[in-house]
PDB file of C-alpha atoms in Angstrom:
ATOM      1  CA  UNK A   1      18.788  -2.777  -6.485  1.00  0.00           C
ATOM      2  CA  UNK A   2      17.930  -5.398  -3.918  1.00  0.00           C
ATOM      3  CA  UNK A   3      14.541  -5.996  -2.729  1.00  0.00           C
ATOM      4  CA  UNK A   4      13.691  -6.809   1.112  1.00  0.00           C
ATOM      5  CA  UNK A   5      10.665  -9.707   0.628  1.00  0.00           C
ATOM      6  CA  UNK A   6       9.424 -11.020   3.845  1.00  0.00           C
ATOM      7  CA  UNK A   7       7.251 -14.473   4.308  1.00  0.00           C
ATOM      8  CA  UNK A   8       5.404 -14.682   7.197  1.00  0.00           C
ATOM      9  CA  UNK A   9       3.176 -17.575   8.823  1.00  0.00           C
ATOM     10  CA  UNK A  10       2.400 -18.674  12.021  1.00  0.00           C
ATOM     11  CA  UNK A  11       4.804 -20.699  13.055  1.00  0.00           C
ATOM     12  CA  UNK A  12       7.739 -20.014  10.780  1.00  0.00           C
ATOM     13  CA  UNK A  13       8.090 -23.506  10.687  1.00  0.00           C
ATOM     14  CA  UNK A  14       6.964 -24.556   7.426  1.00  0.00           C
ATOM     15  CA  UNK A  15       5.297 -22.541   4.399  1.00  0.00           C
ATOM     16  CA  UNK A  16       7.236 -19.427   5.492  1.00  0.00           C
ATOM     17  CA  UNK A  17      10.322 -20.931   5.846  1.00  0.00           C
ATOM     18  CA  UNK A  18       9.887 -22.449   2.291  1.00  0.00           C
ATOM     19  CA  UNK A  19       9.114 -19.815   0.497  1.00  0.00           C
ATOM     20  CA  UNK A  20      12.350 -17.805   2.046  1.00  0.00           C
ATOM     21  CA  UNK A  21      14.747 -20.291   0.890  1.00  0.00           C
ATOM     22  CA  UNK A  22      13.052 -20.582  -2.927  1.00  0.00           C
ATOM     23  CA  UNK A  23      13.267 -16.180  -2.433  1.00  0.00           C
ATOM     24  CA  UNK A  24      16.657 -16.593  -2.097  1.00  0.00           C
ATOM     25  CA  UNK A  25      17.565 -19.639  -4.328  1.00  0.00           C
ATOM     26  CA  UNK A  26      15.542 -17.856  -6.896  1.00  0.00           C
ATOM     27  CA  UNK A  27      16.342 -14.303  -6.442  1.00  0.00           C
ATOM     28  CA  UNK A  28      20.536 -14.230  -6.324  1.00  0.00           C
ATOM     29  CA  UNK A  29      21.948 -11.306  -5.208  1.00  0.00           C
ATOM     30  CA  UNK A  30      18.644  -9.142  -6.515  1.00  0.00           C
ATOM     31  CA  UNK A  31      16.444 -10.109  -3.503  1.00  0.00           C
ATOM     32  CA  UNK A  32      17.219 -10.392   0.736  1.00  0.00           C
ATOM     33  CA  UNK A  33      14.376 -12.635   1.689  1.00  0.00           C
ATOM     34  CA  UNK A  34      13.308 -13.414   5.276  1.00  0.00           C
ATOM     35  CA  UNK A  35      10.371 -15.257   7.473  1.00  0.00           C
ATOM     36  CA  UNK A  36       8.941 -14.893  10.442  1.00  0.00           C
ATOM     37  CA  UNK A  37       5.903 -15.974  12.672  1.00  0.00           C
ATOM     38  CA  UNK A  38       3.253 -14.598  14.687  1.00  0.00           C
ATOM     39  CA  UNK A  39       3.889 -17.679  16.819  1.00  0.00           C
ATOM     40  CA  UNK A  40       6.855 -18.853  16.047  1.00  0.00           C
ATOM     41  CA  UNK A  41       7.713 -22.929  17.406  1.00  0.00           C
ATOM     42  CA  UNK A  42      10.844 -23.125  17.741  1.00  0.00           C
ATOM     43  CA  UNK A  43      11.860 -25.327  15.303  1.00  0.00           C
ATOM     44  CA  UNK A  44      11.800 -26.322  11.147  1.00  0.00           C
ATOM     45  CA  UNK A  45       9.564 -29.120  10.378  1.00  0.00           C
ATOM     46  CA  UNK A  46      11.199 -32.304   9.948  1.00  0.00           C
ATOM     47  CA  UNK A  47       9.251 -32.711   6.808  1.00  0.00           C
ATOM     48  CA  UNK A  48       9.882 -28.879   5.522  1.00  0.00           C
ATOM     49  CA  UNK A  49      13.927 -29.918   5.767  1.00  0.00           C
ATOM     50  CA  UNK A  50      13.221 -33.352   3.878  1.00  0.00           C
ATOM     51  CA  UNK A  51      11.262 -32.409   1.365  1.00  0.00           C
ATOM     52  CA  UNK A  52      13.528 -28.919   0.468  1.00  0.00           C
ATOM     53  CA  UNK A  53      16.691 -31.266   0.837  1.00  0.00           C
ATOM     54  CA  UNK A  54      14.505 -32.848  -2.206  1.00  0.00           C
ATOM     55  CA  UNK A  55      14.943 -30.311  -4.408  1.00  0.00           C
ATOM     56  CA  UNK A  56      19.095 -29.348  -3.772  1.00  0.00           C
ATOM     57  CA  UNK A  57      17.483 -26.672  -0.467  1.00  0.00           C
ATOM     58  CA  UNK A  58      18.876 -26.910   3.095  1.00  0.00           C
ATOM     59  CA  UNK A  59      17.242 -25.855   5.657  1.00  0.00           C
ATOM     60  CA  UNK A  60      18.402 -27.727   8.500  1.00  0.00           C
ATOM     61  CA  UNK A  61      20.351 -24.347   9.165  1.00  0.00           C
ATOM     62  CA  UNK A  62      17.210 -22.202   9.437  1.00  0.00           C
ATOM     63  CA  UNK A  63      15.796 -20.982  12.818  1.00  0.00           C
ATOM     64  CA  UNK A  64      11.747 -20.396  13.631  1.00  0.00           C
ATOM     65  CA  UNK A  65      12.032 -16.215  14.180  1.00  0.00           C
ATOM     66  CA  UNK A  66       9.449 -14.192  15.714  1.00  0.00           C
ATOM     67  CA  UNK A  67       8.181 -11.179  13.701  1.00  0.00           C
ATOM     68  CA  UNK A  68      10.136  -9.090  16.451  1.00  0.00           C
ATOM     69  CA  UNK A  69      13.600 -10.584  15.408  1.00  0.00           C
ATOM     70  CA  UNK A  70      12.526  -8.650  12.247  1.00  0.00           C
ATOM     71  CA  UNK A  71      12.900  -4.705  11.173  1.00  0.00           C
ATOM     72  CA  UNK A  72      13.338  -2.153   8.734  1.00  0.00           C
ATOM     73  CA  UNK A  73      10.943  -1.517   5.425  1.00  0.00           C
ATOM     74  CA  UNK A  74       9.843  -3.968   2.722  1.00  0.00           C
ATOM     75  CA  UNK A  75       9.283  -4.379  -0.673  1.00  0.00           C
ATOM     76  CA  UNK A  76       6.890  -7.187  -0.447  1.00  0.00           C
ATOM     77  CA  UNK A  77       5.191  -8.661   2.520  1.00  0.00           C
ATOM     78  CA  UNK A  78       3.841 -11.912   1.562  1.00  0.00           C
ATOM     79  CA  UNK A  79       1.614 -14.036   4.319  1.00  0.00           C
ATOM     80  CA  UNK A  80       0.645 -17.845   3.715  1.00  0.00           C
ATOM     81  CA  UNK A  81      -2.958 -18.005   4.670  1.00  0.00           C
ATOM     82  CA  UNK A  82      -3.090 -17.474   8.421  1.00  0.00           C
ATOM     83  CA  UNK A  83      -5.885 -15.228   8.573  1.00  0.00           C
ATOM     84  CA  UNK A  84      -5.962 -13.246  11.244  1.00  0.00           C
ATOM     85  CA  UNK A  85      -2.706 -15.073  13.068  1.00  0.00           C
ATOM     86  CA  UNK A  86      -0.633 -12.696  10.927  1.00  0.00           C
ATOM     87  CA  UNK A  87      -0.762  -8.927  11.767  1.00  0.00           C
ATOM     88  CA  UNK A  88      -0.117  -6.036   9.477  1.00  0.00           C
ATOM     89  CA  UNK A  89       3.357  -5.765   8.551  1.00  0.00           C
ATOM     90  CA  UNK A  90       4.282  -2.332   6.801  1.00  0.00           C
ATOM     91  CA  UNK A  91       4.956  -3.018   3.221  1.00  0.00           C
ATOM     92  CA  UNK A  92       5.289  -1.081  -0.424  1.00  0.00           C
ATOM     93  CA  UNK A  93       3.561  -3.766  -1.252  1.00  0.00           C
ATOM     94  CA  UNK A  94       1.242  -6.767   0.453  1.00  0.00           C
ATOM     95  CA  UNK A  95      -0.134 -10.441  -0.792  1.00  0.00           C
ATOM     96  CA  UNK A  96      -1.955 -13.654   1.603  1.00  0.00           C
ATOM     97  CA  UNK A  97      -1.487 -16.589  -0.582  1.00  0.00           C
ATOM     98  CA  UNK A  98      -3.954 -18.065   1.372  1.00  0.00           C
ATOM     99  CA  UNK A  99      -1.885 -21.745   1.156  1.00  0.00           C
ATOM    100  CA  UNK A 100      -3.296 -24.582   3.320  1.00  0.00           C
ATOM    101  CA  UNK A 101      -1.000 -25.601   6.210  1.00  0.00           C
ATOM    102  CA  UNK A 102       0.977 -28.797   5.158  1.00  0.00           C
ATOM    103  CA  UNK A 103       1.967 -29.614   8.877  1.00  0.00           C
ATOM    104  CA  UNK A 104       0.210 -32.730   8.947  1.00  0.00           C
ATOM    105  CA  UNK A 105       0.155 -33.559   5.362  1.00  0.00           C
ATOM    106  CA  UNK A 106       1.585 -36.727   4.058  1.00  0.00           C
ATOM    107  CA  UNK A 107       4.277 -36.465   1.657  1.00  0.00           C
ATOM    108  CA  UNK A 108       2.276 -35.823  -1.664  1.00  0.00           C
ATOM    109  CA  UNK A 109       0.374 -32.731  -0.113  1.00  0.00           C
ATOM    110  CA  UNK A 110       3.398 -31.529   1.007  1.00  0.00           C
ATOM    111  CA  UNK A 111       5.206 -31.756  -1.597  1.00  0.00           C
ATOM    112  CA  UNK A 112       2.303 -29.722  -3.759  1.00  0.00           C
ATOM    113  CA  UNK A 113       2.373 -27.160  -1.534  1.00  0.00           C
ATOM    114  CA  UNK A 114       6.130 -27.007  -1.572  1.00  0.00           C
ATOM    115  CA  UNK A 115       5.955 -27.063  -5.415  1.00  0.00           C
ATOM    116  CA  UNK A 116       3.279 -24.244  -5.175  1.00  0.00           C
ATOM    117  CA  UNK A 117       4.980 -21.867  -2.743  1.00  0.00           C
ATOM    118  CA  UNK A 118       7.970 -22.455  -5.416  1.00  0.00           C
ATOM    119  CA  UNK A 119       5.868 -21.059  -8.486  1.00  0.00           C
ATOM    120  CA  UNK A 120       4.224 -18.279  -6.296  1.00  0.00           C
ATOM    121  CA  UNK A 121       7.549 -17.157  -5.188  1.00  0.00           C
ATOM    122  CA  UNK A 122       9.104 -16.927  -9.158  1.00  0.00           C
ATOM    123  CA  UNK A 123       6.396 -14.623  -9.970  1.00  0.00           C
ATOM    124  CA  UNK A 124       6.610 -12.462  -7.377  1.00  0.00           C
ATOM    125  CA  UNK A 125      10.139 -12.330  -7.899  1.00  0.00           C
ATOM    126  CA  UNK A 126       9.924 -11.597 -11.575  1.00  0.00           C
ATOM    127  CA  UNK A 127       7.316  -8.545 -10.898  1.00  0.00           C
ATOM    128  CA  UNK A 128       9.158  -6.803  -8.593  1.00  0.00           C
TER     129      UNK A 128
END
């Protein structure tokens, strides 16, 4: 059985964009993970690209989507801490992991975060 998990942030730049790759790294053939953003930039972070390419993930291939480029039901609906930035999303199930931005971190915050959004995404994975 596969299991539709979608990230969402702001910006779908970043933390969202993360956590989808890890989902899918992670999760095999088990899990379809996606991301989206309220208000979506455009564009991966530089930094989100260099410091996945880090750890064997590349996401120079990803695109910043809008929530609308998104559809059907989920298992999981998982939002990164954007308060209200990130409407309701219809999900079996829903979690904010209320992670701080990294955007303008230097390298060692981001990286923590990174590493964080990694572990948050294996146990969600495991308990679905």
């Amino acid at each position: 059985m596969t299991h539709r998990v979608l990230f969402v942030c702001v910006e779908n730049s970043n933390r969202s964009q993360m956590a989808e790759a890890f989902a899918r790294l992670h999760g095999g053939g088990d899990v379809e993970a996606m991301s989206a953003g309220s208000k979506p930039s455009g564009r991966i972070n530089p930094k989100a690209i260099r410091v996945m390419a880090e750890r064997g993930v590349d996401l120079s291939t990803h695109a910043s989507k809008s929530l609308d480029d998104v559809s059907g039901e989920f298992d999981a609906v998982i939002t990164m801490g954007c308060g209200d930035d990130c409407p309701w999303v219809p999900a079996k199930r829903r979690e904010d992991w209320a992670l701080p931005d990294p955007r303008d971190m230097d390298d060692e915050g981001y990286r923590a975060v990174r590493d964080g959004i990694e572990a948050r995404v294996k146990t969600l994975l495991a308990s679905l």
